Every structure is written in C-alpha cells, then in structure tokens.
CSV table of C-alpha atoms and ligand atoms in Angstrom, one decimal:
chain,number,residue,atom,x,y,z
E,1,UNK,CA,115.8,-59.1,-7.1
E,2,UNK,CA,118.2,-56.5,-5.8
E,3,UNK,CA,121.3,-56.6,-8.0
E,4,UNK,CA,124.5,-55.8,-6.1
E,5,UNK,CA,127.1,-53.5,-7.5
E,6,UNK,CA,129.3,-56.2,-9.0
E,7,UNK,CA,126.4,-57.8,-11.1
E,8,UNK,CA,124.9,-54.5,-12.3
E,9,UNK,CA,124.5,-54.2,-16.1
E,10,UNK,CA,126.7,-51.7,-18.0
E,11,UNK,CA,125.3,-48.5,-19.3
E,12,UNK,CA,123.6,-48.5,-22.6
E,13,UNK,CA,122.1,-45.4,-24.2
E,14,UNK,CA,118.3,-45.6,-24.7
E,15,UNK,CA,115.7,-43.7,-26.6
E,16,UNK,CA,113.8,-42.0,-23.7
E,17,UNK,CA,110.7,-40.0,-23.6
E,18,UNK,CA,109.9,-37.8,-20.6
E,19,UNK,CA,106.2,-37.0,-20.4
E,20,UNK,CA,105.4,-33.7,-18.7
E,21,UNK,CA,108.1,-31.0,-18.6
E,22,UNK,CA,107.4,-29.2,-15.3
E,23,UNK,CA,109.9,-28.9,-12.4
E,24,UNK,CA,110.3,-32.7,-12.4
E,25,UNK,CA,110.2,-33.6,-16.1
E,26,UNK,CA,112.3,-30.7,-17.5
E,27,UNK,CA,115.1,-31.5,-15.1
E,28,UNK,CA,114.8,-35.2,-15.6
E,29,UNK,CA,114.8,-34.9,-19.4
E,30,UNK,CA,118.0,-32.7,-19.4
E,31,UNK,CA,119.7,-35.0,-16.8
E,32,UNK,CA,119.0,-38.1,-18.9
E,33,UNK,CA,120.5,-36.4,-22.0
E,34,UNK,CA,123.5,-35.4,-19.9
E,35,UNK,CA,124.3,-39.0,-18.9
E,36,UNK,CA,124.1,-40.0,-22.6
E,37,UNK,CA,120.6,-41.0,-23.5
E,38,UNK,CA,118.7,-39.8,-26.5
E,39,UNK,CA,115.7,-37.9,-25.0
E,40,UNK,CA,112.4,-36.4,-26.2
E,41,UNK,CA,110.7,-34.2,-23.7
E,42,UNK,CA,107.0,-34.1,-24.2
E,43,UNK,CA,104.5,-31.5,-22.9
E,44,UNK,CA,101.0,-30.4,-24.0
E,45,UNK,CA,101.9,-26.8,-23.3
E,46,UNK,CA,103.2,-25.3,-26.6
E,47,UNK,CA,104.7,-22.2,-25.0
E,48,UNK,CA,106.7,-24.3,-22.5
E,49,UNK,CA,108.0,-26.6,-25.3
E,50,UNK,CA,109.0,-23.6,-27.4
E,51,UNK,CA,110.9,-22.1,-24.4
E,52,UNK,CA,112.6,-25.3,-23.5
E,53,UNK,CA,113.6,-25.9,-27.1
E,54,UNK,CA,115.5,-22.6,-27.0
E,55,UNK,CA,117.3,-23.7,-23.8
E,56,UNK,CA,115.2,-21.4,-21.6
E,57,UNK,CA,113.5,-22.6,-18.5
E,58,UNK,CA,109.9,-21.6,-17.8
E,59,UNK,CA,110.8,-21.4,-14.1
E,60,UNK,CA,113.8,-20.5,-11.9
E,61,UNK,CA,116.0,-23.5,-11.0
E,62,UNK,CA,119.7,-23.0,-10.4
E,63,UNK,CA,122.0,-24.8,-12.9
E,64,UNK,CA,119.1,-25.9,-15.1
E,65,UNK,CA,119.7,-23.3,-17.9
E,66,UNK,CA,123.3,-24.3,-18.3
E,67,UNK,CA,122.3,-28.0,-18.3
E,68,UNK,CA,119.7,-27.4,-20.9
E,69,UNK,CA,122.0,-25.4,-23.1
E,70,UNK,CA,124.7,-28.0,-22.9
E,71,UNK,CA,122.4,-31.0,-23.6
E,72,UNK,CA,120.5,-29.3,-26.4
E,73,UNK,CA,123.8,-28.6,-28.1
E,74,UNK,CA,124.7,-32.3,-28.1
E,75,UNK,CA,121.6,-33.1,-30.2
E,76,UNK,CA,120.6,-35.7,-27.6
E,77,UNK,CA,117.7,-33.6,-26.3
E,78,UNK,CA,114.6,-32.2,-28.0
E,79,UNK,CA,111.1,-31.2,-27.0
E,80,UNK,CA,107.8,-31.8,-28.6
E,81,UNK,CA,104.0,-31.4,-28.2
E,82,UNK,CA,103.4,-34.4,-30.5
E,83,UNK,CA,102.2,-37.6,-28.9
E,84,UNK,CA,103.3,-39.5,-32.0
E,85,UNK,CA,106.8,-38.2,-31.7
E,86,UNK,CA,106.8,-39.0,-28.0
E,87,UNK,CA,105.7,-42.6,-28.5
E,88,UNK,CA,107.6,-43.4,-31.7
E,89,UNK,CA,110.6,-45.6,-31.0
E,90,UNK,CA,110.7,-44.8,-27.2
E,91,UNK,CA,112.3,-47.6,-25.3
E,92,UNK,CA,111.6,-46.0,-21.9
E,93,UNK,CA,108.9,-43.5,-21.1
E,94,UNK,CA,109.0,-41.6,-17.8
E,95,UNK,CA,105.7,-40.2,-16.6
E,96,UNK,CA,106.5,-36.9,-14.9
E,97,UNK,CA,103.1,-35.1,-15.1
E,98,UNK,CA,101.7,-33.1,-12.2
E,99,UNK,CA,99.3,-34.5,-9.6
E,100,UNK,CA,97.8,-31.4,-8.0
E,101,UNK,CA,95.2,-31.4,-5.2
E,102,UNK,CA,91.8,-31.8,-6.7
E,103,UNK,CA,89.5,-28.8,-6.3
E,104,UNK,CA,87.3,-29.1,-3.2
E,105,UNK,CA,88.9,-32.2,-2.0
E,106,UNK,CA,92.0,-33.5,-0.3
E,107,UNK,CA,92.6,-36.1,-2.9
E,108,UNK,CA,95.2,-35.9,-5.7
E,109,UNK,CA,93.8,-35.0,-9.1
E,110,UNK,CA,95.1,-37.7,-11.5
E,111,UNK,CA,93.7,-36.1,-14.7
E,112,UNK,CA,97.1,-35.5,-16.2
E,113,UNK,CA,98.2,-39.0,-15.5
E,114,UNK,CA,95.2,-40.5,-17.2
E,115,UNK,CA,95.4,-38.0,-20.1
E,116,UNK,CA,99.0,-39.1,-20.7
E,117,UNK,CA,98.2,-42.8,-20.5
E,118,UNK,CA,95.1,-42.6,-22.7
E,119,UNK,CA,96.8,-40.5,-25.4
E,120,UNK,CA,100.1,-42.4,-25.5
E,121,UNK,CA,98.8,-45.9,-24.8
E,122,UNK,CA,97.2,-46.4,-28.2
E,123,UNK,CA,100.5,-45.4,-29.9
E,124,UNK,CA,102.7,-47.9,-28.0
E,125,UNK,CA,103.0,-50.6,-30.7
E,126,UNK,CA,106.4,-51.9,-29.6
E,127,UNK,CA,107.9,-53.3,-26.4
E,128,UNK,CA,108.8,-50.6,-24.0
E,129,UNK,CA,109.0,-49.7,-20.3
E,130,UNK,CA,106.8,-47.0,-18.8
E,131,UNK,CA,108.2,-45.6,-15.6
E,132,UNK,CA,106.1,-43.5,-13.3
E,133,UNK,CA,107.8,-40.7,-11.4
E,134,UNK,CA,104.9,-38.6,-10.4
E,135,UNK,CA,103.7,-38.7,-6.8
E,136,UNK,CA,100.5,-40.7,-6.8
E,137,UNK,CA,98.1,-42.4,-4.4
E,138,UNK,CA,99.3,-45.9,-3.8
E,139,UNK,CA,97.4,-48.3,-6.2
E,140,UNK,CA,97.6,-45.9,-9.2
E,141,UNK,CA,100.6,-47.7,-10.8
E,142,UNK,CA,98.7,-51.0,-10.9
E,143,UNK,CA,95.8,-49.2,-12.6
E,144,UNK,CA,98.1,-47.5,-15.1
E,145,UNK,CA,99.7,-50.9,-15.9
E,146,UNK,CA,96.3,-52.6,-16.5
E,147,UNK,CA,95.0,-49.7,-18.6
E,148,UNK,CA,98.2,-49.8,-20.8
E,149,UNK,CA,97.9,-53.5,-21.3
E,150,UNK,CA,94.3,-52.9,-22.4
E,151,UNK,CA,94.8,-50.0,-24.8
E,152,UNK,CA,98.4,-50.4,-26.2
E,153,UNK,CA,98.7,-52.4,-29.5
E,154,UNK,CA,101.8,-54.0,-27.9
E,155,UNK,CA,99.6,-55.2,-25.0
E,156,UNK,CA,101.6,-56.8,-22.2
E,157,UNK,CA,104.9,-56.0,-23.9
E,158,UNK,CA,104.4,-52.5,-22.5
E,159,UNK,CA,105.8,-53.0,-18.9
E,160,UNK,CA,105.4,-50.7,-16.0
E,161,UNK,CA,107.8,-49.7,-13.2
E,162,UNK,CA,107.6,-47.0,-10.5
E,163,UNK,CA,110.6,-44.8,-9.7
E,164,UNK,CA,109.6,-42.0,-7.2
E,165,UNK,CA,111.5,-38.8,-7.4
E,166,UNK,CA,112.7,-36.9,-4.3
E,167,UNK,CA,114.2,-33.8,-5.8
E,168,UNK,CA,114.0,-30.5,-4.0
E,169,UNK,CA,113.3,-27.3,-5.9
E,170,UNK,CA,116.4,-25.2,-5.8
E,171,UNK,CA,118.6,-28.3,-5.9
E,172,UNK,CA,116.8,-30.2,-8.6
E,173,UNK,CA,119.8,-30.7,-10.9
E,174,UNK,CA,122.0,-31.9,-8.2
E,175,UNK,CA,119.3,-34.1,-6.7
E,176,UNK,CA,118.6,-35.7,-10.1
E,177,UNK,CA,122.2,-36.4,-11.1
E,178,UNK,CA,123.5,-37.4,-7.6
E,179,UNK,CA,120.4,-38.3,-5.6
E,180,UNK,CA,120.9,-39.8,-2.1
E,181,UNK,CA,119.1,-43.0,-3.2
E,182,UNK,CA,117.3,-44.4,-6.2
E,183,UNK,CA,114.1,-46.4,-5.6
E,184,UNK,CA,112.5,-48.6,-8.2
E,185,UNK,CA,109.3,-50.6,-8.0
E,186,UNK,CA,109.3,-53.4,-10.5
E,187,UNK,CA,107.4,-56.5,-11.3
E,188,UNK,CA,110.1,-58.4,-13.2
E,189,UNK,CA,113.9,-58.7,-12.7
E,190,UNK,CA,114.4,-57.7,-16.4
E,191,UNK,CA,112.8,-54.3,-15.6
E,192,UNK,CA,115.2,-53.8,-12.7
E,193,UNK,CA,118.1,-54.6,-15.0
E,194,UNK,CA,116.9,-52.2,-17.7
E,195,UNK,CA,116.6,-49.4,-15.1
E,196,UNK,CA,120.0,-50.2,-13.5
E,197,UNK,CA,121.6,-50.0,-17.0
E,198,UNK,CA,119.8,-46.8,-17.8
E,199,UNK,CA,120.9,-45.2,-14.5
E,200,UNK,CA,124.4,-46.7,-14.5
E,201,UNK,CA,126.2,-43.3,-14.7
E,202,UNK,CA,124.2,-42.0,-11.7
E,203,UNK,CA,124.7,-45.3,-9.7
E,204,UNK,CA,128.4,-45.0,-10.3
E,205,UNK,CA,128.4,-42.3,-7.6
E,206,UNK,CA,127.7,-45.1,-5.2
E,207,UNK,CA,124.2,-44.2,-3.8
E,208,UNK,CA,121.9,-47.0,-2.6
E,209,UNK,CA,119.8,-48.8,-5.3
E,210,UNK,CA,116.6,-49.8,-3.6
E,211,UNK,CA,114.5,-52.4,-5.5
E,212,UNK,CA,110.9,-52.9,-4.3
E,213,UNK,CA,107.5,-53.8,-5.5
E,214,UNK,CA,105.1,-51.3,-7.2
E,215,UNK,CA,103.0,-50.6,-4.0
E,216,UNK,CA,106.1,-50.0,-1.9
E,217,UNK,CA,107.7,-47.7,-4.5
E,218,UNK,CA,104.5,-45.5,-4.5
E,219,UNK,CA,104.3,-45.5,-0.7
E,220,UNK,CA,108.0,-44.7,-0.2
E,221,UNK,CA,107.3,-41.2,-1.7
E,222,UNK,CA,104.1,-40.7,0.3
E,223,UNK,CA,105.9,-41.7,3.5
E,224,UNK,CA,109.0,-39.6,2.8
E,225,UNK,CA,107.0,-36.4,2.3
E,226,UNK,CA,104.7,-37.2,5.3
E,227,UNK,CA,107.8,-37.7,7.5
E,228,UNK,CA,109.4,-34.4,6.4
E,229,UNK,CA,106.2,-32.5,6.9
E,230,UNK,CA,105.8,-34.1,10.3
E,231,UNK,CA,109.3,-33.2,11.3
E,232,UNK,CA,108.7,-29.5,10.4
E,233,UNK,CA,105.3,-29.4,12.2
E,234,UNK,CA,106.9,-31.1,15.2
E,235,UNK,CA,109.4,-28.3,15.7
E,236,UNK,CA,106.7,-25.8,15.0
E,237,UNK,CA,104.5,-27.4,17.7
E,238,UNK,CA,107.5,-27.0,20.0
E,239,UNK,CA,107.6,-23.3,18.9
E,240,UNK,CA,104.0,-22.9,20.3
E,241,UNK,CA,105.2,-24.5,23.6
E,242,UNK,CA,108.2,-22.1,23.6
E,243,UNK,CA,105.9,-19.1,23.1
E,244,UNK,CA,103.8,-20.2,26.1
E,245,UNK,CA,106.8,-20.8,28.4
E,246,UNK,CA,109.5,-18.4,27.4
E,247,UNK,CA,111.7,-21.1,26.0
E,248,UNK,CA,113.7,-20.7,22.7
E,249,UNK,CA,112.8,-23.1,19.8
E,250,UNK,CA,116.1,-22.5,18.0
E,251,UNK,CA,118.2,-23.6,21.0
E,252,UNK,CA,115.8,-26.4,21.6
E,253,UNK,CA,116.2,-27.7,17.9
E,254,UNK,CA,119.9,-27.4,18.3
E,255,UNK,CA,119.9,-29.4,21.5
E,256,UNK,CA,117.7,-32.2,20.3
E,257,UNK,CA,119.3,-32.2,16.8
E,258,UNK,CA,122.7,-33.3,18.3
E,259,UNK,CA,121.0,-36.6,18.9
E,260,UNK,CA,121.9,-38.6,15.8
E,261,UNK,CA,118.6,-40.4,16.0
E,262,UNK,CA,116.8,-37.1,15.6
E,263,UNK,CA,119.1,-35.0,13.5
E,264,UNK,CA,119.0,-31.2,13.0
E,265,UNK,CA,117.9,-31.1,9.4
E,266,UNK,CA,114.2,-30.1,8.8
E,267,UNK,CA,113.9,-28.8,12.3
E,268,UNK,CA,114.0,-25.2,11.1
E,269,UNK,CA,111.1,-23.7,13.0
E,270,UNK,CA,109.2,-20.8,11.5
E,271,UNK,CA,106.4,-20.1,9.1
E,272,UNK,CA,106.1,-23.8,8.1
E,273,UNK,CA,106.0,-25.6,4.8
E,274,UNK,CA,104.4,-24.7,1.5
E,275,UNK,CA,105.1,-25.4,-2.1
E,276,UNK,CA,103.7,-27.7,-4.7
E,277,UNK,CA,104.5,-30.9,-2.9
E,278,UNK,CA,104.4,-31.3,0.9
E,279,UNK,CA,101.0,-29.7,1.6
E,280,UNK,CA,99.0,-31.4,-1.2
E,281,UNK,CA,100.9,-34.7,-0.8
E,282,UNK,CA,100.0,-35.1,2.9
E,283,UNK,CA,96.4,-34.3,2.1
E,284,UNK,CA,96.4,-36.8,-0.8
E,285,UNK,CA,97.9,-39.4,1.4
E,286,UNK,CA,95.2,-38.9,4.0
E,287,UNK,CA,92.5,-39.1,1.3
E,288,UNK,CA,94.0,-42.4,0.0
E,289,UNK,CA,94.2,-43.9,3.5
E,290,UNK,CA,90.5,-43.1,3.9
E,291,UNK,CA,89.6,-44.9,0.7
E,292,UNK,CA,91.7,-47.9,2.0
E,293,UNK,CA,89.8,-47.7,5.3
E,294,UNK,CA,93.0,-47.1,7.3
E,295,UNK,CA,92.4,-43.4,7.9
E,296,UNK,CA,93.2,-43.8,11.6
E,297,UNK,CA,96.8,-44.6,10.7
E,298,UNK,CA,97.2,-41.1,9.2
E,299,UNK,CA,95.0,-39.1,11.6
E,300,UNK,CA,98.2,-37.4,12.9
E,301,UNK,CA,98.7,-35.8,9.5
E,302,UNK,CA,95.6,-33.7,10.1
E,303,UNK,CA,97.5,-32.2,13.1
E,304,UNK,CA,100.6,-31.8,11.0
E,305,UNK,CA,98.5,-29.7,8.5
E,306,UNK,CA,96.8,-27.8,11.3
E,307,UNK,CA,100.0,-26.9,13.1
E,308,UNK,CA,101.4,-25.7,9.8
E,309,UNK,CA,98.5,-23.4,9.1
E,310,UNK,CA,98.5,-22.1,12.6
E,311,UNK,CA,102.1,-20.7,12.1
E,312,UNK,CA,100.8,-18.4,9.3
E,313,UNK,CA,98.0,-17.1,11.6
E,314,UNK,CA,100.6,-16.6,14.4
E,315,UNK,CA,102.8,-14.5,12.1
E,316,UNK,CA,99.8,-12.3,11.3
E,317,UNK,CA,99.0,-11.9,15.0
E,318,UNK,CA,102.6,-11.0,15.8
E,319,UNK,CA,102.5,-8.4,13.1
E,320,UNK,CA,99.4,-6.9,14.8
E,321,UNK,CA,101.4,-6.9,18.1
E,322,UNK,CA,104.4,-5.2,16.5
E,323,UNK,CA,102.1,-2.5,15.1
E,324,UNK,CA,100.3,-2.1,18.4
E,325,UNK,CA,97.1,-3.2,16.7
E,326,UNK,CA,97.2,-0.4,14.1
E,327,UNK,CA,97.1,-2.5,11.0
E,328,UNK,CA,94.8,-0.5,8.8
E,329,UNK,CA,96.8,1.8,6.6
E,330,UNK,CA,100.1,0.5,8.0
E,331,UNK,CA,103.0,0.1,5.6
E,332,UNK,CA,104.0,-3.5,5.8
E,333,UNK,CA,107.2,-4.6,4.0
E,334,UNK,CA,107.3,-8.2,3.1
E,335,UNK,CA,110.7,-9.8,2.3
E,336,UNK,CA,110.1,-13.0,0.3
E,337,UNK,CA,107.2,-14.3,-1.7
E,338,UNK,CA,108.5,-17.7,-2.8
E,339,UNK,CA,107.5,-20.8,-0.7
E,340,UNK,CA,111.3,-21.2,0.0
E,341,UNK,CA,114.5,-19.6,-1.0
E,342,UNK,CA,116.3,-20.4,-4.3
E,343,UNK,CA,112.9,-20.9,-6.0
E,344,UNK,CA,110.4,-18.8,-7.9
E,345,UNK,CA,107.6,-21.2,-6.9
E,346,UNK,CA,104.7,-19.5,-5.1
E,347,UNK,CA,102.4,-22.5,-4.9
E,348,UNK,CA,100.9,-22.5,-1.4
E,349,UNK,CA,103.5,-20.0,-0.3
E,350,UNK,CA,103.3,-19.2,3.4
E,351,UNK,CA,104.8,-15.8,2.7
E,352,UNK,CA,102.1,-14.8,0.2
E,353,UNK,CA,99.4,-16.1,2.5
E,354,UNK,CA,100.5,-13.9,5.3
E,355,UNK,CA,101.0,-10.9,3.0
E,356,UNK,CA,97.5,-11.3,1.6
E,357,UNK,CA,95.8,-11.7,5.0
E,358,UNK,CA,97.4,-8.4,6.1
E,359,UNK,CA,96.3,-6.7,2.9
E,360,UNK,CA,92.7,-8.0,3.6
E,361,UNK,CA,93.0,-6.4,7.0
E,362,UNK,CA,93.7,-3.0,5.5
E,363,UNK,CA,97.5,-2.9,5.5
E,364,UNK,CA,99.4,-1.5,2.6
E,365,UNK,CA,101.7,-4.4,1.7
E,366,UNK,CA,104.9,-4.0,-0.3
E,367,UNK,CA,106.5,-7.3,-1.3
E,368,UNK,CA,110.0,-8.0,-2.5
E,369,UNK,CA,111.4,-11.3,-3.7
E,370,UNK,CA,114.6,-11.9,-5.7
E,371,UNK,CA,113.0,-14.4,-8.2
E,372,UNK,CA,109.2,-14.8,-7.6
E,373,UNK,CA,107.8,-11.4,-8.3
E,374,UNK,CA,106.3,-12.2,-11.7
E,375,UNK,CA,104.6,-15.3,-10.4
E,376,UNK,CA,103.4,-13.5,-7.3
E,377,UNK,CA,102.0,-10.6,-9.3
E,378,UNK,CA,100.0,-12.9,-11.5
E,379,UNK,CA,98.3,-14.7,-8.6
E,380,UNK,CA,98.0,-11.8,-6.1
E,381,UNK,CA,97.7,-8.7,-8.1
E,382,UNK,CA,96.2,-6.8,-5.1
E,383,UNK,CA,99.7,-6.5,-3.4
E,384,UNK,CA,102.3,-4.0,-4.4
E,385,UNK,CA,105.6,-5.4,-5.7
E,386,UNK,CA,109.0,-3.8,-5.4
E,387,UNK,CA,112.2,-4.6,-7.4
E,388,UNK,CA,114.5,-4.2,-4.4
E,389,UNK,CA,114.2,-5.0,-0.7
E,390,UNK,CA,115.1,-1.4,0.2
E,391,UNK,CA,112.3,-0.1,-2.0
E,392,UNK,CA,109.8,-2.4,-0.2
E,393,UNK,CA,111.1,-1.3,3.2
E,394,UNK,CA,111.3,2.5,2.6
E,395,UNK,CA,109.0,4.2,5.2
E,396,UNK,CA,107.8,0.8,6.5
E,397,UNK,CA,106.0,0.6,9.8
E,398,UNK,CA,107.0,-3.0,10.1
E,399,UNK,CA,109.3,-5.4,8.1
E,400,UNK,CA,108.3,-9.1,7.8
E,401,UNK,CA,111.1,-11.6,6.9
E,402,UNK,CA,109.0,-14.4,5.4
E,403,UNK,CA,111.3,-16.4,3.0
E,404,UNK,CA,114.9,-16.8,4.0
E,405,UNK,CA,116.8,-15.7,0.9
E,406,UNK,CA,120.5,-15.3,1.4
E,407,UNK,CA,120.4,-11.6,0.4
E,408,UNK,CA,118.1,-10.8,3.3
E,409,UNK,CA,120.7,-12.2,5.7
E,410,UNK,CA,123.2,-9.8,4.1
E,411,UNK,CA,121.1,-6.7,4.8
E,412,UNK,CA,122.9,-4.3,7.1
E,413,UNK,CA,120.3,-3.7,9.9
E,414,UNK,CA,121.6,-0.2,10.6
E,415,UNK,CA,121.3,0.8,7.0
E,416,UNK,CA,117.7,-0.5,6.9
E,417,UNK,CA,116.8,1.2,10.2
E,418,UNK,CA,117.7,4.5,8.5
E,419,UNK,CA,115.1,4.2,5.8
E,420,UNK,CA,112.1,2.7,7.6
E,421,UNK,CA,109.4,4.7,9.4
E,422,UNK,CA,109.8,2.5,12.4
E,423,UNK,CA,112.4,-0.2,13.0
E,424,UNK,CA,110.2,-3.2,13.8
E,425,UNK,CA,110.8,-6.6,12.3
E,426,UNK,CA,109.4,-10.1,12.5
E,427,UNK,CA,111.8,-12.9,11.6
E,428,UNK,CA,109.3,-15.6,10.7
E,429,UNK,CA,112.1,-17.9,9.5
E,430,UNK,CA,114.5,-17.7,12.4
E,431,UNK,CA,117.3,-16.9,10.0
E,432,UNK,CA,118.4,-13.4,10.9
E,433,UNK,CA,121.2,-12.5,13.4
E,434,UNK,CA,118.9,-11.3,16.2
E,435,UNK,CA,121.6,-9.6,18.4
E,436,UNK,CA,122.8,-7.6,15.3
E,437,UNK,CA,119.3,-6.3,14.6
E,438,UNK,CA,118.5,-5.6,18.2
E,439,UNK,CA,121.9,-3.8,18.5
E,440,UNK,CA,121.0,-1.6,15.5
E,441,UNK,CA,117.9,-0.4,17.4
E,442,UNK,CA,115.2,-2.8,16.0
E,443,UNK,CA,112.3,-4.2,17.9
E,444,UNK,CA,112.8,-7.8,16.9
E,445,UNK,CA,110.3,-10.6,17.1
E,446,UNK,CA,110.7,-14.2,16.0
E,447,UNK,CA,108.4,-17.2,15.9
E,448,UNK,CA,109.0,-19.5,18.9
E,449,UNK,CA,111.5,-17.2,20.5
E,450,UNK,CA,109.6,-15.0,23.0
E,451,UNK,CA,112.7,-13.8,24.8
E,452,UNK,CA,114.4,-12.6,21.7
E,453,UNK,CA,113.0,-9.1,21.7
E,454,UNK,CA,114.5,-5.7,21.1
A,1,LIG,C1,109.9,-31.4,-1.0
A,1,LIG,C2,110.7,-32.7,-0.6
A,1,LIG,O1,111.8,-32.2,0.2
A,1,LIG,C3,111.2,-33.4,-1.8
A,1,LIG,O2,111.9,-34.6,-1.4
A,1,LIG,C4,110.0,-33.8,-2.6
A,1,LIG,O3,110.4,-34.5,-3.8
A,1,LIG,C5,109.1,-32.6,-2.9
A,1,LIG,O4,108.8,-31.9,-1.8
A,1,LIG,P1,110.4,-29.0,-1.9
A,1,LIG,O5,108.9,-28.8,-2.0
A,1,LIG,O6,111.3,-28.6,-3.1
A,1,LIG,O7,110.7,-30.6,-1.7
A,1,LIG,O8,110.9,-28.2,-0.6
A,1,LIG,P2,111.6,-28.5,0.8
A,1,LIG,O9,113.0,-28.1,0.7
A,1,LIG,O10,111.4,-29.9,1.2
A,1,LIG,O11,110.8,-27.5,1.7
A,1,LIG,C6,109.4,-27.6,1.8
A,1,LIG,C7,108.9,-26.5,2.7
A,1,LIG,O12,109.2,-26.7,4.1
A,1,LIG,C8,109.4,-25.1,2.4
A,1,LIG,O13,108.3,-24.2,2.5
A,1,LIG,C9,110.4,-24.8,3.5
A,1,LIG,O14,110.5,-23.4,3.7
A,1,LIG,C10,109.8,-25.6,4.6
A,1,LIG,N1,110.8,-26.0,5.6
A,1,LIG,C11,111.7,-26.9,5.3
A,1,LIG,C12,110.6,-25.6,6.9
A,1,LIG,O15,109.8,-24.8,7.3
A,1,LIG,N2,111.5,-26.0,7.9
A,1,LIG,C13,112.5,-26.9,7.6
A,1,LIG,O16,113.3,-27.3,8.5
A,1,LIG,C14,112.6,-27.4,6.3
C-alpha cells in the first residue's frame, strides 16, 4: 500500500476543515492553508476563534503569528464556531481536539473527540475523509469510524484515517511543515492516495511517508511518547545514581550519547518532563494496556512516571539544603514557569510544581518567566510574579533555575551576585555554565552532579 516517491499523486488543493484549534489544530490549519488548501478552522471556544480570526494566537508559539497573518491574508484560511460551516463542503476533516487526562484516573478523557464526532457526523451528507490527529488510546479510531458510519447521512462514504502528530511546542510550525516523518493509518489505498496528494508539498521535502493500518498509526504515537519519556527518566535515574556515588550525570550522558545506538538527544538530565503530552500520554497508555489485559507490558512506565516525580521532590530537598533548612520566610527566586523553554504552556510544569511546594512550606516565592507569567498567575495565584529575572532575584536567599530559557544562560553571574541577599543557586536543568557561576562566588548545586559545588 506504500506508494513510493515516483508513483505519488500530484498536489491538489482541497477544502479542509480542522476541528479543534489548540496548539495542534491552530498550527495545522495555518500550515494546510500555507501549502495551498482552502481551510476552515473550527473550535467551540468563541474567544479563541475571534482571536485567531484576527491573526492573533491564544498561546505563545514562535512563527505562528506570522504564519497566521500570511495565510489569513490569502483568503484561504478562516475560523468558525459553526458546525454547519465546518461540515459543509469539507473534503477532508482533521480531528485535532484535546485528549486530556480524565479527572481521578490515568485514562485519557475522550469527551472532546466524541463531542466533535457526534456533532459533525449528522452533518456529513457527502463523501469525505475524516483524519484523526489527536493522541488517543489504541482502538478509538475504529470506534470513531463505526460511529460515523452509523450517524452520518453519507454512511460508509465517510472514510476514516489516522495521522498522528509529533510536533513539539516551540517548534510547532517547523515540525508541521517539515516533519521528520509522516505516518498515516488507512484502510483503503484510495485514502492513502488522497492524503499523499494533500501532503504533496510537505512530502516534497523528502521525509519518510509511513503507511500503516489504523491500530499501528494510533500505537506509533503512544510508543513514540513512551519512548521519549523513558529516555528522559532513564537519564534522571542515572542522576540518582550519580548523586549517590559522586559521579556526574552530564559527563555520563555525553559519554553514552556518543554511541550512535543511544544518541545524546533527550538525555538532558534535570527536573524531568512535564507539559500537556508526555505525562498524560504515558498514563493513558498504561490505562489502555490494562483494559487490553497487557498491563505487564507497560509496567515500566510506572517507574518512568515515578522517577520523573522524584526529580521534583529532589529539587525541593536541594533547596532546603542550600538554605541550611531555613525555608520558612526565605526569599526564593524562581527562574522559569513554563514546562519547557520557548513555550508559555504551564500544564504539569515541573517548575511551578517546585515553586508551589516551596510556597506551601513557608517560603516567599518570586517567579519570573519570559512568556508564561499570565498563565502561571491564573493557575497559581498564591505565588508572586515578577516582570524581570532581576526583579525576582533581588534580595533572594536562593535562586532556582527551573526552565532553561536562553535569557537565563545569558545572565552575568557577577551582576546577579551583587543584587541577591546570598549567592546560592540550584541549576535544576543542567544548562548553566557552572565554573562561571562558581567563579563569581556562587554556591552552585545541580541535579545529578554532586561534585559541581561552589
Ligand atoms: C512532546 C513530544 O516531543 C512530541 O513529539 C509530542 O507530539 C508531544 O509531546 P512537547 O510536550 O512539546 O512534545 O515537549 P518536549 O520537547 O518533548 O519536552 C517534554 C518535556 O521533557 C519538557 O518538560 C522538557 O523540559 C523535558 N525534557 C526534554 C527533559 O527533561 N530532558 C530532555 O532531554 C528532553
């Protein structure tokens, strides 16, 4: 079924609807308009649709504003809250709704998937291809297909494919227009052809086009995220060993990373992973394995999750150590609130978790982040927020580097030493130049590097 490059169909512009305009959908809608399609972005959130219609993004994502502005100006992109407009004339509908963790459970909450299917299905009175992009428990695609066949007036002429998305926040535009591979799960060769034609301008960049069945397509995404999470937790488990033995996790990661079979990427030891994807996706994957009675196969992901949470606790402990136990009333400066740099996303942010725990223990916590302050303020109003890193650090008893934004690496340690109450820092992301900080008089601690100490 896998068409090779020479037999791939030519590009033909389509009427596309993108259902759900979050990080995934907003970028996908603009990217599809950029490559020449006529796109309707649908979302139930009126405020979000109003913003996007004006070319403004409801979240921070590098390059997205420019892309939106450019594609809106072509007339090939518009946004709507109307299901009728979303369904009418759509040849291809991409499902890009969120699949968050269900409250009180590890499983994914599929309410947005079913809401989209149940509201759009009855309006699909013409042949079309529905393409799932959301991360779902394996088996969901088949249910979506059956439900659409049942409720759509066009019945089985509504086909279903699955096309998992691997974009990283902060690189979403680049990852969508030039991904490192495109994976499609299809049931008929015609659907593969349709998608190959739709994606032709992207495929022209020469990335692999991987054609699989529906179950594999859904599993590919689960497996990719599980592997990435495991890689991060592996190096963080090594950090625990380093802390117990006096070894250095950064040198260790470099040394094993030179082995091409291992590779250095995603071996950045530190505070661990957060965000809207990896944590909830590994939990959802475990929950699905349990339903399928193969939970033993994914037992290790429980450890992956535990190791990840332990790093946050260790960062709190090390802050206690740096303060000589005197946490109550201490001025703690926190650099970084987003779950990772180049993002304003604070979902399951390790940085905010550590900041909140220290606040609960009586510290006065002053947080800076270049982009995520508004989001952080909304969810953790108990913390104090500062517009500049210097403001957060003024008179600090300890500085915590919790999200590795570029601007923090550019801080002059001597300049910062002059304004804090006591020059003590925890580099929880192993991203600062330790000798420079120690040279400027700082007591310097880092996760997994017990001998790096000022
Ligand atoms: C991730 C996947 O990379 C992406 O393919 C998928 O589509 C969605 O989930 P994202 O959540 O944007 O993307 O972030 P990513 O860059 O993968 O980082 C995830 C977390 O891991 C961050 O909190 C980051 O700080 C942390 N991380 C990453 C590490 O702690 N160490 C590393 O070596 C790499």
